[in-house]
């Protein structure tokens, strides 16, 4: 199936003030790379869906970080 995307996981652990700042910068970069606005909506609905490694869609159509 050409639409199949295998399961991928990324684990990040942020400790302390510097860790929190670094983690925030990483999530801001993920949003920029995958064209996700600050409110969780997509800039381009027709883009790739490979960002689902990092985000999941809510019932309201917004994308939030995946917490597993």
Coordinates of C-alpha atoms in Angstrom, one line a residue:
X1 CA 0.0 0.0 0.0
X2 CA 1.6 3.3 -1.1
X3 CA -0.3 5.2 1.6
X4 CA 1.2 3.1 4.4
X5 CA 3.5 4.9 6.8
X6 CA 5.3 2.7 9.3
X7 CA 5.2 3.5 13.0
X8 CA 7.9 5.8 14.1
X9 CA 8.7 7.1 17.6
X10 CA 10.7 9.9 19.0
X11 CA 11.4 10.2 22.7
X12 CA 12.5 13.4 24.3
X13 CA 13.3 14.1 28.0
X14 CA 13.8 17.7 29.1
X15 CA 15.1 18.4 32.6
X16 CA 15.7 21.7 34.2
X17 CA 15.4 25.2 32.8
X18 CA 17.8 24.6 29.9
X19 CA 16.1 21.4 29.0
X20 CA 12.7 23.0 28.9
X21 CA 14.1 25.8 26.8
X22 CA 15.7 23.3 24.4
X23 CA 12.5 21.2 24.2
X24 CA 10.4 24.3 23.4
X25 CA 12.9 25.3 20.6
X26 CA 12.7 21.7 19.2
X27 CA 8.8 21.8 19.1
X28 CA 8.9 25.3 17.5
X29 CA 11.2 23.8 14.8
X30 CA 8.9 20.8 14.3
X31 CA 6.0 23.2 13.8
X32 CA 8.0 25.3 11.3
X33 CA 9.2 22.2 9.3
X34 CA 5.8 20.7 9.1
X35 CA 3.9 23.9 8.5
X36 CA 1.7 23.8 11.6
X37 CA 0.4 27.2 12.9
X38 CA 0.6 28.1 16.6
X39 CA -3.1 27.3 17.0
X40 CA -2.4 23.7 15.7
X41 CA -3.9 24.1 12.3
X42 CA -2.1 23.2 9.1
X43 CA -0.8 25.9 6.8
X44 CA -1.1 23.6 3.8
X45 CA -3.8 20.8 4.0
X46 CA -2.3 19.1 0.9
X47 CA 1.2 18.6 2.4
X48 CA 2.7 15.4 3.5
X49 CA 1.4 13.6 6.6
X50 CA 4.8 12.4 7.9
X51 CA 4.5 14.7 10.9
X52 CA 2.2 12.2 12.5
X53 CA 5.3 10.9 14.2
X54 CA 5.2 14.0 16.3
X55 CA 1.6 15.1 16.2
X56 CA -1.9 13.7 16.3
X57 CA -5.1 15.3 15.1
X58 CA -7.8 16.3 17.6
X59 CA -11.5 16.1 17.0
X60 CA -11.4 19.9 16.3
X61 CA -9.0 19.4 13.4
X62 CA -6.0 20.7 15.3
X63 CA -2.6 19.0 15.6
X64 CA -1.1 18.5 19.0
X65 CA 2.1 16.9 20.2
X66 CA 1.8 13.1 20.5
X67 CA 2.0 12.0 24.1
X68 CA 2.2 8.3 24.5

